[in-house]
């Protein structure tokens, strides 16, 4: 009190205290996403849900017969921040098979086990620009310069996962996927059986890679493990938690467990950015600026590095094999929250 020379000073101090108290709820409401508030995130998810819930575009995948039987009305959105806050909207309980989204986590596993040089030399990290199950893409470069997010590279990645036999490799993949999601994930047996009985094309891809010296385990067994990994069942919240683990530099923000290294995340996200939505990856990147991965089960996840992971489940797909609603929802949320990394506020 001695130091306060005047009444004026005292009133200044009171004013400052008043503002600090006033701003407290705002500070409290802030998430680990820096400037994003809970209210902003909730509003963006609610609006996106309302805007797109009645959209009827797209069609379930049916080249895997069981996928045609999945309820096309399943629609769930989940966002998990890099500090573990969870936001959901709609149906985040119904599960769909993870399909190609699994490729991201097996890629990360191979990076962990073998490092980036092995991944580049044995598979490649460049976008093919072709459909996810393109045989031409393999043939054109004799198995080189594919990437782990399209079928040939993904089957090759699965073949590289450490394990003395097929069962050990499968267990290792399932365990790693569980760490990303923060819970054990069940396998969708009907989807597995349906695809396993009908995956001659993927087997052909595996054999073609073998012919070019780019298959690193038995091609039939590798394709089978790959088919199983694609049949893992997830809901929107599982996918968002998996994305949030990437967003948080490899540490699951809910379980706090380190799943992969920061370096692995740094090397995984760029491939998601260039090849995560198959031959429409460029359009996706143009619209959102975010690394993402889709699957023909109807799941789509995206990563806002250091901020959050977001995922949507909605089975009807567009011609490239990406969920129509999921793309629209995430694009909308990214725009509302201004998390496209290329959205740059100029310094004046
Ligand atoms: N299991 C599917 C396949 O190999 C995965 C494809 C996808 O999701 N794009 O065809």
mmCIF file of C-alpha atoms and ligand atoms in Angstrom:
data_model
loop_
_atom_site.group_PDB
_atom_site.id
_atom_site.type_symbol
_atom_site.label_atom_id
_atom_site.label_comp_id
_atom_site.label_asym_id
_atom_site.label_seq_id
_atom_site.Cartn_x
_atom_site.Cartn_y
_atom_site.Cartn_z
ATOM 1 C CA UNK A 1 0.000 0.000 0.000
ATOM 2 C CA UNK A 2 2.921 2.234 0.748
ATOM 3 C CA UNK A 3 4.000 2.090 -2.857
ATOM 4 C CA UNK A 4 0.665 3.247 -4.192
ATOM 5 C CA UNK A 5 1.254 6.939 -4.486
ATOM 6 C CA UNK A 6 -2.240 8.029 -5.237
ATOM 7 C CA UNK A 7 -5.864 7.124 -5.393
ATOM 8 C CA UNK A 8 -5.448 7.171 -9.177
ATOM 9 C CA UNK A 9 -2.977 4.311 -9.004
ATOM 10 C CA UNK A 10 -5.263 2.321 -6.766
ATOM 11 C CA UNK A 11 -8.155 2.699 -9.179
ATOM 12 C CA UNK A 12 -5.880 1.546 -12.044
ATOM 13 C CA UNK A 13 -5.029 -1.579 -10.106
ATOM 14 C CA UNK A 14 -8.697 -2.264 -9.419
ATOM 15 C CA UNK A 15 -9.468 -1.876 -13.122
ATOM 16 C CA UNK A 16 -6.737 -4.355 -14.051
ATOM 17 C CA UNK A 17 -7.985 -6.866 -11.478
ATOM 18 C CA UNK A 18 -11.519 -6.447 -12.761
ATOM 19 C CA UNK A 19 -10.419 -7.289 -16.328
ATOM 20 C CA UNK A 20 -8.448 -10.314 -15.219
ATOM 21 C CA UNK A 21 -11.496 -11.667 -13.373
ATOM 22 C CA UNK A 22 -13.715 -10.892 -16.360
ATOM 23 C CA UNK A 23 -11.470 -12.767 -18.794
ATOM 24 C CA UNK A 24 -11.165 -15.823 -16.576
ATOM 25 C CA UNK A 25 -14.088 -17.807 -18.026
ATOM 26 C CA UNK A 26 -12.712 -17.169 -21.518
ATOM 27 C CA UNK A 27 -9.283 -18.432 -20.530
ATOM 28 C CA UNK A 28 -10.874 -21.427 -18.919
ATOM 29 C CA UNK A 29 -12.922 -22.167 -22.008
ATOM 30 C CA UNK A 30 -9.847 -22.143 -24.200
ATOM 31 C CA UNK A 31 -8.606 -25.467 -25.444
ATOM 32 C CA UNK A 32 -5.107 -26.675 -26.143
ATOM 33 C CA UNK A 33 -5.753 -25.486 -29.662
ATOM 34 C CA UNK A 34 -4.365 -22.033 -28.878
ATOM 35 C CA UNK A 35 -6.969 -19.500 -29.820
ATOM 36 C CA UNK A 36 -9.915 -21.848 -30.389
ATOM 37 C CA UNK A 37 -12.586 -21.824 -27.715
ATOM 38 C CA UNK A 38 -14.953 -24.598 -26.708
ATOM 39 C CA UNK A 39 -17.867 -22.512 -27.894
ATOM 40 C CA UNK A 40 -16.329 -22.088 -31.350
ATOM 41 C CA UNK A 41 -15.654 -25.802 -31.724
ATOM 42 C CA UNK A 42 -19.132 -26.775 -30.533
ATOM 43 C CA UNK A 43 -20.784 -24.254 -32.846
ATOM 44 C CA UNK A 44 -18.778 -25.465 -35.862
ATOM 45 C CA UNK A 45 -19.688 -29.117 -35.225
ATOM 46 C CA UNK A 46 -23.367 -28.360 -34.569
ATOM 47 C CA UNK A 47 -23.666 -26.239 -37.702
ATOM 48 C CA UNK A 48 -21.869 -28.792 -39.866
ATOM 49 C CA UNK A 49 -24.116 -31.556 -38.569
ATOM 50 C CA UNK A 50 -27.309 -29.601 -39.238
ATOM 51 C CA UNK A 51 -26.111 -28.441 -42.644
ATOM 52 C CA UNK A 52 -25.213 -31.861 -44.027
ATOM 53 C CA UNK A 53 -27.328 -34.386 -42.142
ATOM 54 C CA UNK A 54 -29.961 -34.649 -44.871
ATOM 55 C CA UNK A 55 -27.536 -34.782 -47.772
ATOM 56 C CA UNK A 56 -28.279 -37.850 -49.837
ATOM 57 C CA UNK A 57 -25.374 -37.836 -52.328
ATOM 58 C CA UNK A 58 -23.043 -40.807 -52.738
ATOM 59 C CA UNK A 59 -23.377 -44.549 -52.440
ATOM 60 C CA UNK A 60 -22.005 -47.224 -50.107
ATOM 61 C CA UNK A 61 -19.064 -49.174 -51.488
ATOM 62 C CA UNK A 62 -20.310 -52.503 -52.819
ATOM 63 C CA UNK A 63 -17.237 -54.088 -54.397
ATOM 64 C CA UNK A 64 -16.774 -55.543 -50.910
ATOM 65 C CA UNK A 65 -20.246 -57.085 -50.720
ATOM 66 C CA UNK A 66 -20.758 -56.679 -46.979
ATOM 67 C CA UNK A 67 -20.210 -52.917 -47.184
ATOM 68 C CA UNK A 68 -23.377 -52.531 -49.247
ATOM 69 C CA UNK A 69 -25.361 -53.735 -46.187
ATOM 70 C CA UNK A 70 -24.056 -51.037 -43.834
ATOM 71 C CA UNK A 71 -26.666 -48.438 -42.782
ATOM 72 C CA UNK A 72 -26.003 -45.431 -45.051
ATOM 73 C CA UNK A 73 -27.578 -43.110 -42.466
ATOM 74 C CA UNK A 74 -24.847 -43.559 -39.868
ATOM 75 C CA UNK A 75 -23.527 -40.038 -39.374
ATOM 76 C CA UNK A 76 -21.165 -39.117 -36.570
ATOM 77 C CA UNK A 77 -18.629 -36.351 -36.032
ATOM 78 C CA UNK A 78 -15.902 -36.339 -33.378
ATOM 79 C CA UNK A 79 -13.110 -33.897 -32.627
ATOM 80 C CA UNK A 80 -10.410 -34.577 -30.053
ATOM 81 C CA UNK A 81 -8.023 -31.765 -29.208
ATOM 82 C CA UNK A 82 -4.282 -32.209 -28.820
ATOM 83 C CA UNK A 83 -4.782 -31.811 -25.070
ATOM 84 C CA UNK A 84 -7.439 -34.502 -24.930
ATOM 85 C CA UNK A 85 -10.752 -32.637 -24.931
ATOM 86 C CA UNK A 86 -13.494 -34.544 -26.679
ATOM 87 C CA UNK A 87 -16.332 -33.091 -28.761
ATOM 88 C CA UNK A 88 -18.935 -35.230 -30.484
ATOM 89 C CA UNK A 89 -22.051 -34.750 -32.552
ATOM 90 C CA UNK A 90 -24.462 -37.330 -33.925
ATOM 91 C CA UNK A 91 -23.855 -41.049 -33.932
ATOM 92 C CA UNK A 92 -20.356 -41.710 -32.635
ATOM 93 C CA UNK A 93 -21.232 -45.203 -31.394
ATOM 94 C CA UNK A 94 -22.027 -47.064 -34.624
ATOM 95 C CA UNK A 95 -18.989 -48.774 -36.005
ATOM 96 C CA UNK A 96 -17.809 -49.199 -39.573
ATOM 97 C CA UNK A 97 -14.768 -51.036 -40.902
ATOM 98 C CA UNK A 98 -11.714 -48.803 -40.890
ATOM 99 C CA UNK A 99 -10.591 -49.920 -44.382
ATOM 100 C CA UNK A 100 -7.914 -47.689 -45.902
ATOM 101 C CA UNK A 101 -7.639 -45.436 -42.863
ATOM 102 C CA UNK A 102 -5.688 -48.323 -41.309
ATOM 103 C CA UNK A 103 -2.922 -47.722 -43.852
ATOM 104 C CA UNK A 104 -1.799 -44.603 -41.990
ATOM 105 C CA UNK A 105 -1.139 -46.483 -38.774
ATOM 106 C CA UNK A 106 0.686 -49.377 -40.409
ATOM 107 C CA UNK A 107 2.793 -46.844 -42.294
ATOM 108 C CA UNK A 108 3.627 -45.156 -38.965
ATOM 109 C CA UNK A 109 4.471 -48.560 -37.502
ATOM 110 C CA UNK A 110 6.879 -49.344 -40.358
ATOM 111 C CA UNK A 111 8.503 -45.931 -39.908
ATOM 112 C CA UNK A 112 8.966 -46.678 -36.223
ATOM 113 C CA UNK A 113 10.414 -50.118 -36.876
ATOM 114 C CA UNK A 114 12.541 -49.449 -39.955
ATOM 115 C CA UNK A 115 12.961 -45.693 -40.392
ATOM 116 C CA UNK A 116 12.253 -43.393 -43.325
ATOM 117 C CA UNK A 117 15.061 -44.607 -45.608
ATOM 118 C CA UNK A 118 13.743 -48.167 -45.626
ATOM 119 C CA UNK A 119 10.241 -46.862 -46.306
ATOM 120 C CA UNK A 120 11.455 -44.730 -49.214
ATOM 121 C CA UNK A 121 13.643 -47.462 -50.701
ATOM 122 C CA UNK A 122 11.314 -50.408 -50.237
ATOM 123 C CA UNK A 123 7.952 -48.768 -50.953
ATOM 124 C CA UNK A 124 8.172 -45.077 -51.853
ATOM 125 C CA UNK A 125 6.373 -42.010 -50.568
ATOM 126 C CA UNK A 126 5.193 -40.344 -53.741
ATOM 127 C CA UNK A 127 1.578 -39.985 -54.814
ATOM 128 C CA UNK A 128 0.604 -42.219 -57.733
ATOM 129 C CA UNK A 129 -2.243 -39.951 -58.812
ATOM 130 C CA UNK A 130 -4.182 -43.104 -59.627
ATOM 131 C CA UNK A 131 -6.973 -45.099 -58.030
ATOM 132 C CA UNK A 132 -6.159 -46.750 -54.705
ATOM 133 C CA UNK A 133 -6.064 -50.244 -56.190
ATOM 134 C CA UNK A 134 -4.402 -49.349 -59.474
ATOM 135 C CA UNK A 135 -2.302 -52.110 -60.996
ATOM 136 C CA UNK A 136 -1.102 -49.733 -63.715
ATOM 137 C CA UNK A 137 0.549 -47.620 -60.989
ATOM 138 C CA UNK A 138 2.626 -50.645 -59.967
ATOM 139 C CA UNK A 139 3.371 -51.699 -63.504
ATOM 140 C CA UNK A 140 4.442 -48.265 -64.721
ATOM 141 C CA UNK A 141 7.384 -48.089 -62.344
ATOM 142 C CA UNK A 142 7.913 -51.776 -61.710
ATOM 143 C CA UNK A 143 6.699 -51.402 -58.147
ATOM 144 C CA UNK A 144 8.711 -48.275 -57.341
ATOM 145 C CA UNK A 145 7.460 -44.891 -56.201
ATOM 146 C CA UNK A 146 4.166 -45.990 -54.862
ATOM 147 C CA UNK A 147 3.253 -45.052 -51.306
ATOM 148 C CA UNK A 148 1.881 -46.800 -48.209
ATOM 149 C CA UNK A 149 -1.539 -45.171 -48.499
ATOM 150 C CA UNK A 150 -2.622 -46.911 -51.713
ATOM 151 C CA UNK A 151 -3.198 -50.659 -51.839
ATOM 152 C CA UNK A 152 0.136 -51.798 -53.345
ATOM 153 C CA UNK A 153 2.217 -49.746 -50.897
ATOM 154 C CA UNK A 154 -0.100 -50.651 -48.035
ATOM 155 C CA UNK A 155 0.186 -54.387 -48.654
ATOM 156 C CA UNK A 156 3.962 -53.961 -48.958
ATOM 157 C CA UNK A 157 3.958 -52.000 -45.664
ATOM 158 C CA UNK A 158 1.968 -54.743 -43.955
ATOM 159 C CA UNK A 159 4.476 -57.284 -45.270
ATOM 160 C CA UNK A 160 7.267 -55.236 -43.647
ATOM 161 C CA UNK A 161 5.772 -55.139 -40.138
ATOM 162 C CA UNK A 162 7.999 -57.026 -37.712
ATOM 163 C CA UNK A 163 6.866 -60.435 -36.476
ATOM 164 C CA UNK A 164 8.108 -63.991 -36.890
ATOM 165 C CA UNK A 165 4.958 -65.171 -38.608
ATOM 166 C CA UNK A 166 1.619 -63.991 -39.869
ATOM 167 C CA UNK A 167 -0.049 -64.202 -36.424
ATOM 168 C CA UNK A 168 2.713 -62.148 -34.786
ATOM 169 C CA UNK A 169 2.539 -59.463 -37.476
ATOM 170 C CA UNK A 170 -1.238 -59.263 -37.151
ATOM 171 C CA UNK A 171 -1.076 -58.983 -33.370
ATOM 172 C CA UNK A 172 1.500 -56.249 -33.611
ATOM 173 C CA UNK A 173 -0.694 -54.259 -36.035
ATOM 174 C CA UNK A 174 -3.785 -54.728 -33.873
ATOM 175 C CA UNK A 175 -1.914 -53.662 -30.731
ATOM 176 C CA UNK A 176 -0.500 -50.531 -32.356
ATOM 177 C CA UNK A 177 -3.910 -49.567 -33.708
ATOM 178 C CA UNK A 178 -5.361 -50.003 -30.190
ATOM 179 C CA UNK A 179 -2.749 -47.629 -28.777
ATOM 180 C CA UNK A 180 -3.692 -44.990 -31.337
ATOM 181 C CA UNK A 181 -7.391 -45.358 -30.490
ATOM 182 C CA UNK A 182 -6.894 -45.768 -26.748
ATOM 183 C CA UNK A 183 -8.885 -48.985 -26.668
ATOM 184 C CA UNK A 184 -8.852 -52.470 -28.129
ATOM 185 C CA UNK A 185 -10.637 -52.411 -31.487
ATOM 186 C CA UNK A 186 -12.815 -55.333 -32.546
ATOM 187 C CA UNK A 187 -12.666 -56.894 -35.964
ATOM 188 C CA UNK A 188 -15.752 -56.923 -38.176
ATOM 189 C CA UNK A 189 -15.822 -60.609 -39.041
ATOM 190 C CA UNK A 190 -18.502 -60.470 -41.795
ATOM 191 C CA UNK A 191 -16.569 -57.695 -43.563
ATOM 192 C CA UNK A 192 -13.320 -59.642 -43.239
ATOM 193 C CA UNK A 193 -14.863 -62.836 -44.594
ATOM 194 C CA UNK A 194 -16.620 -60.955 -47.374
ATOM 195 C CA UNK A 195 -13.423 -59.224 -48.554
ATOM 196 C CA UNK A 196 -11.111 -62.188 -47.967
ATOM 197 C CA UNK A 197 -13.249 -64.293 -50.278
ATOM 198 C CA UNK A 198 -13.139 -61.681 -52.973
ATOM 199 C CA UNK A 199 -9.729 -59.991 -52.914
ATOM 200 C CA UNK A 200 -8.120 -61.490 -55.989
ATOM 201 C CA UNK A 201 -7.189 -58.061 -57.216
ATOM 202 C CA UNK A 202 -5.220 -57.252 -54.055
ATOM 203 C CA UNK A 203 -3.608 -60.689 -54.275
ATOM 204 C CA UNK A 204 -2.639 -59.915 -57.868
ATOM 205 C CA UNK A 205 -1.086 -56.642 -56.706
ATOM 206 C CA UNK A 206 0.876 -58.477 -54.008
ATOM 207 C CA UNK A 207 2.144 -61.016 -56.536
ATOM 208 C CA UNK A 208 3.112 -58.318 -59.014
ATOM 209 C CA UNK A 209 5.097 -56.602 -56.261
ATOM 210 C CA UNK A 210 6.726 -59.931 -55.477
ATOM 211 C CA UNK A 211 7.719 -60.248 -59.134
ATOM 212 C CA UNK A 212 9.450 -56.876 -58.863
ATOM 213 C CA UNK A 213 11.192 -57.751 -55.583
ATOM 214 C CA UNK A 214 9.034 -55.411 -53.564
ATOM 215 C CA UNK A 215 7.011 -57.779 -51.386
ATOM 216 C CA UNK A 216 8.712 -58.566 -48.090
ATOM 217 C CA UNK A 217 6.694 -61.502 -46.755
ATOM 218 C CA UNK A 218 4.497 -64.164 -48.275
ATOM 219 C CA UNK A 219 2.120 -62.339 -50.679
ATOM 220 C CA UNK A 220 -0.979 -64.387 -49.837
ATOM 221 C CA UNK A 221 -0.472 -64.019 -46.082
ATOM 222 C CA UNK A 222 0.425 -60.334 -46.391
ATOM 223 C CA UNK A 223 -2.779 -59.695 -48.335
ATOM 224 C CA UNK A 224 -4.715 -61.602 -45.702
ATOM 225 C CA UNK A 225 -3.272 -59.540 -42.808
ATOM 226 C CA UNK A 226 -3.951 -56.384 -44.818
ATOM 227 C CA UNK A 227 -7.571 -57.504 -45.359
ATOM 228 C CA UNK A 228 -7.938 -58.128 -41.615
ATOM 229 C CA UNK A 229 -6.482 -54.750 -40.712
ATOM 230 C CA UNK A 230 -9.009 -53.128 -43.082
ATOM 231 C CA UNK A 231 -11.850 -54.976 -41.299
ATOM 232 C CA UNK A 232 -11.051 -53.467 -37.889
ATOM 233 C CA UNK A 233 -14.189 -51.774 -36.608
ATOM 234 C CA UNK A 234 -14.155 -48.144 -35.478
ATOM 235 C CA UNK A 235 -16.567 -45.358 -34.651
ATOM 236 C CA UNK A 236 -16.044 -41.643 -35.293
ATOM 237 C CA UNK A 237 -14.601 -41.139 -31.807
ATOM 238 C CA UNK A 238 -11.992 -43.875 -32.308
ATOM 239 C CA UNK A 239 -10.905 -42.284 -35.575
ATOM 240 C CA UNK A 240 -10.762 -38.796 -34.054
ATOM 241 C CA UNK A 241 -8.641 -40.095 -31.154
ATOM 242 C CA UNK A 242 -6.288 -41.754 -33.631
ATOM 243 C CA UNK A 243 -6.038 -38.478 -35.558
ATOM 244 C CA UNK A 244 -5.534 -36.553 -32.316
ATOM 245 C CA UNK A 245 -2.584 -38.814 -31.456
ATOM 246 C CA UNK A 246 -0.966 -37.721 -34.707
ATOM 247 C CA UNK A 247 -1.953 -34.130 -34.007
ATOM 248 C CA UNK A 248 -0.249 -34.377 -30.622
ATOM 249 C CA UNK A 249 3.121 -35.549 -31.972
ATOM 250 C CA UNK A 250 2.534 -39.253 -31.371
ATOM 251 C CA UNK A 251 1.235 -39.111 -27.795
ATOM 252 C CA UNK A 252 -2.379 -40.203 -27.370
ATOM 253 C CA UNK A 253 -3.863 -37.107 -25.687
ATOM 254 C CA UNK A 254 -6.526 -39.154 -23.889
ATOM 255 C CA UNK A 255 -4.425 -42.037 -22.520
ATOM 256 C CA UNK A 256 -1.217 -39.930 -22.454
ATOM 257 C CA UNK A 257 0.679 -42.914 -23.821
ATOM 258 C CA UNK A 258 3.458 -42.385 -26.376
ATOM 259 C CA UNK A 259 2.364 -44.384 -29.415
ATOM 260 C CA UNK A 260 4.921 -43.295 -32.017
ATOM 261 C CA UNK A 261 7.724 -40.728 -32.109
ATOM 262 C CA UNK A 262 7.402 -37.101 -33.142
ATOM 263 C CA UNK A 263 9.636 -37.894 -36.107
ATOM 264 C CA UNK A 264 7.325 -40.655 -37.288
ATOM 265 C CA UNK A 265 4.400 -38.237 -37.159
ATOM 266 C CA UNK A 266 6.407 -35.653 -39.086
ATOM 267 C CA UNK A 267 7.055 -38.244 -41.801
ATOM 268 C CA UNK A 268 3.526 -39.668 -41.874
ATOM 269 C CA UNK A 269 1.534 -36.459 -42.228
ATOM 270 C CA UNK A 270 3.062 -35.348 -45.558
ATOM 271 C CA UNK A 271 2.112 -38.633 -47.218
ATOM 272 C CA UNK A 272 -1.421 -38.197 -45.886
ATOM 273 C CA UNK A 273 -1.425 -34.697 -47.370
ATOM 274 C CA UNK A 274 -0.352 -35.869 -50.824
ATOM 275 C CA UNK A 275 -2.111 -39.248 -51.015
ATOM 276 C CA UNK A 276 -4.703 -39.521 -48.246
ATOM 277 C CA UNK A 277 -7.781 -39.192 -50.454
ATOM 278 C CA UNK A 278 -6.527 -41.247 -53.388
ATOM 279 C CA UNK A 279 -6.689 -39.533 -56.750
ATOM 280 C CA UNK A 280 -8.678 -36.660 -55.201
ATOM 281 C CA UNK A 281 -5.930 -35.810 -52.718
ATOM 282 C CA UNK A 282 -5.008 -32.592 -54.528
ATOM 283 C CA UNK A 283 -8.601 -31.358 -54.446
ATOM 284 C CA UNK A 284 -8.844 -32.192 -50.753
ATOM 285 C CA UNK A 285 -5.611 -30.369 -49.960
ATOM 286 C CA UNK A 286 -6.790 -27.396 -51.981
ATOM 287 C CA UNK A 287 -10.007 -27.276 -49.935
ATOM 288 C CA UNK A 288 -8.597 -27.853 -46.452
ATOM 289 C CA UNK A 289 -4.786 -27.740 -46.395
ATOM 290 C CA UNK A 290 -4.858 -30.651 -43.922
ATOM 291 C CA UNK A 291 -3.381 -34.158 -43.994
ATOM 292 C CA UNK A 292 -6.213 -36.689 -43.952
ATOM 293 C CA UNK A 293 -7.131 -40.275 -44.756
ATOM 294 C CA UNK A 294 -10.309 -41.851 -46.023
ATOM 295 C CA UNK A 295 -11.576 -45.417 -46.158
ATOM 296 C CA UNK A 296 -14.274 -47.091 -48.251
ATOM 297 C CA UNK A 297 -16.103 -48.006 -45.031
ATOM 298 C CA UNK A 298 -17.121 -44.334 -44.862
ATOM 299 C CA UNK A 299 -14.605 -43.061 -42.315
ATOM 300 C CA UNK A 300 -12.485 -39.971 -42.880
ATOM 301 C CA UNK A 301 -10.042 -38.411 -40.440
ATOM 302 C CA UNK A 302 -8.022 -35.217 -40.684
ATOM 303 C CA UNK A 303 -5.208 -33.814 -38.590
ATOM 304 C CA UNK A 304 -4.747 -30.201 -37.622
ATOM 305 C CA UNK A 305 -1.153 -30.440 -36.362
ATOM 306 C CA UNK A 306 -0.821 -29.390 -32.736
ATOM 307 C CA UNK A 307 -4.502 -28.508 -32.528
ATOM 308 C CA UNK A 308 -6.852 -31.442 -33.020
ATOM 309 C CA UNK A 309 -7.871 -34.580 -34.840
ATOM 310 C CA UNK A 310 -11.300 -34.692 -36.429
ATOM 311 C CA UNK A 311 -13.195 -37.623 -37.915
ATOM 312 C CA UNK A 312 -16.525 -38.267 -39.563
ATOM 313 C CA UNK A 313 -18.259 -41.547 -40.302
ATOM 314 C CA UNK A 314 -20.832 -41.619 -43.097
ATOM 315 C CA UNK A 315 -20.797 -44.578 -45.520
ATOM 316 C CA UNK A 316 -22.013 -43.124 -48.859
ATOM 317 C CA UNK A 317 -18.980 -42.436 -51.076
ATOM 318 C CA UNK A 318 -18.184 -40.355 -54.143
ATOM 319 C CA UNK A 319 -16.655 -41.777 -57.327
ATOM 320 C CA UNK A 320 -13.103 -41.646 -55.925
ATOM 321 C CA UNK A 321 -14.155 -43.686 -52.866
ATOM 322 C CA UNK A 322 -14.288 -40.894 -50.278
ATOM 323 C CA UNK A 323 -17.252 -40.273 -47.947
ATOM 324 C CA UNK A 324 -19.295 -37.403 -49.362
ATOM 325 C CA UNK A 325 -20.661 -36.077 -46.059
ATOM 326 C CA UNK A 326 -17.384 -36.529 -44.230
ATOM 327 C CA UNK A 327 -15.530 -34.389 -46.739
ATOM 328 C CA UNK A 328 -18.146 -31.653 -46.584
ATOM 329 C CA UNK A 329 -18.281 -31.626 -42.779
ATOM 330 C CA UNK A 330 -14.528 -31.422 -42.319
ATOM 331 C CA UNK A 331 -14.159 -28.786 -45.023
ATOM 332 C CA UNK A 332 -16.825 -26.717 -43.271
ATOM 333 C CA UNK A 333 -15.273 -27.097 -39.812
ATOM 334 C CA UNK A 334 -11.795 -26.245 -41.134
ATOM 335 C CA UNK A 335 -13.149 -23.087 -42.701
ATOM 336 C CA UNK A 336 -15.148 -22.054 -39.622
ATOM 337 C CA UNK A 337 -12.243 -22.631 -37.260
ATOM 338 C CA UNK A 338 -9.737 -21.163 -39.719
ATOM 339 C CA UNK A 339 -7.326 -24.039 -39.277
ATOM 340 C CA UNK A 340 -6.191 -24.346 -42.877
ATOM 341 C CA UNK A 341 -2.435 -23.845 -42.310
ATOM 342 C CA UNK A 342 -2.271 -21.804 -45.506
ATOM 343 C CA UNK A 343 -4.747 -19.308 -44.098
ATOM 344 C CA UNK A 344 -2.205 -16.669 -43.188
ATOM 345 C CA UNK A 345 -3.093 -13.477 -41.392
ATOM 346 C CA UNK A 346 -0.747 -10.835 -42.820
ATOM 347 C CA UNK A 347 1.418 -8.812 -40.448
ATOM 348 C CA UNK A 348 0.908 -5.151 -41.203
HETATM 349 N N1 LIG B 1 -9.854 -53.116 -48.058
HETATM 350 C C1 LIG B 1 -10.080 -52.175 -49.119
HETATM 351 C C2 LIG B 1 -9.410 -52.621 -50.395
HETATM 352 O O1 LIG B 1 -8.328 -53.094 -50.366
HETATM 353 C C3 LIG B 1 -9.608 -50.817 -48.693
HETATM 354 C C4 LIG B 1 -9.795 -49.798 -49.763
HETATM 355 C C5 LIG B 1 -10.111 -48.422 -49.313
HETATM 356 O O2 LIG B 1 -10.588 -48.156 -48.220
HETATM 357 N N2 LIG B 1 -9.917 -47.514 -50.228
HETATM 358 O O3 LIG B 1 -9.949 -52.514 -51.447
#
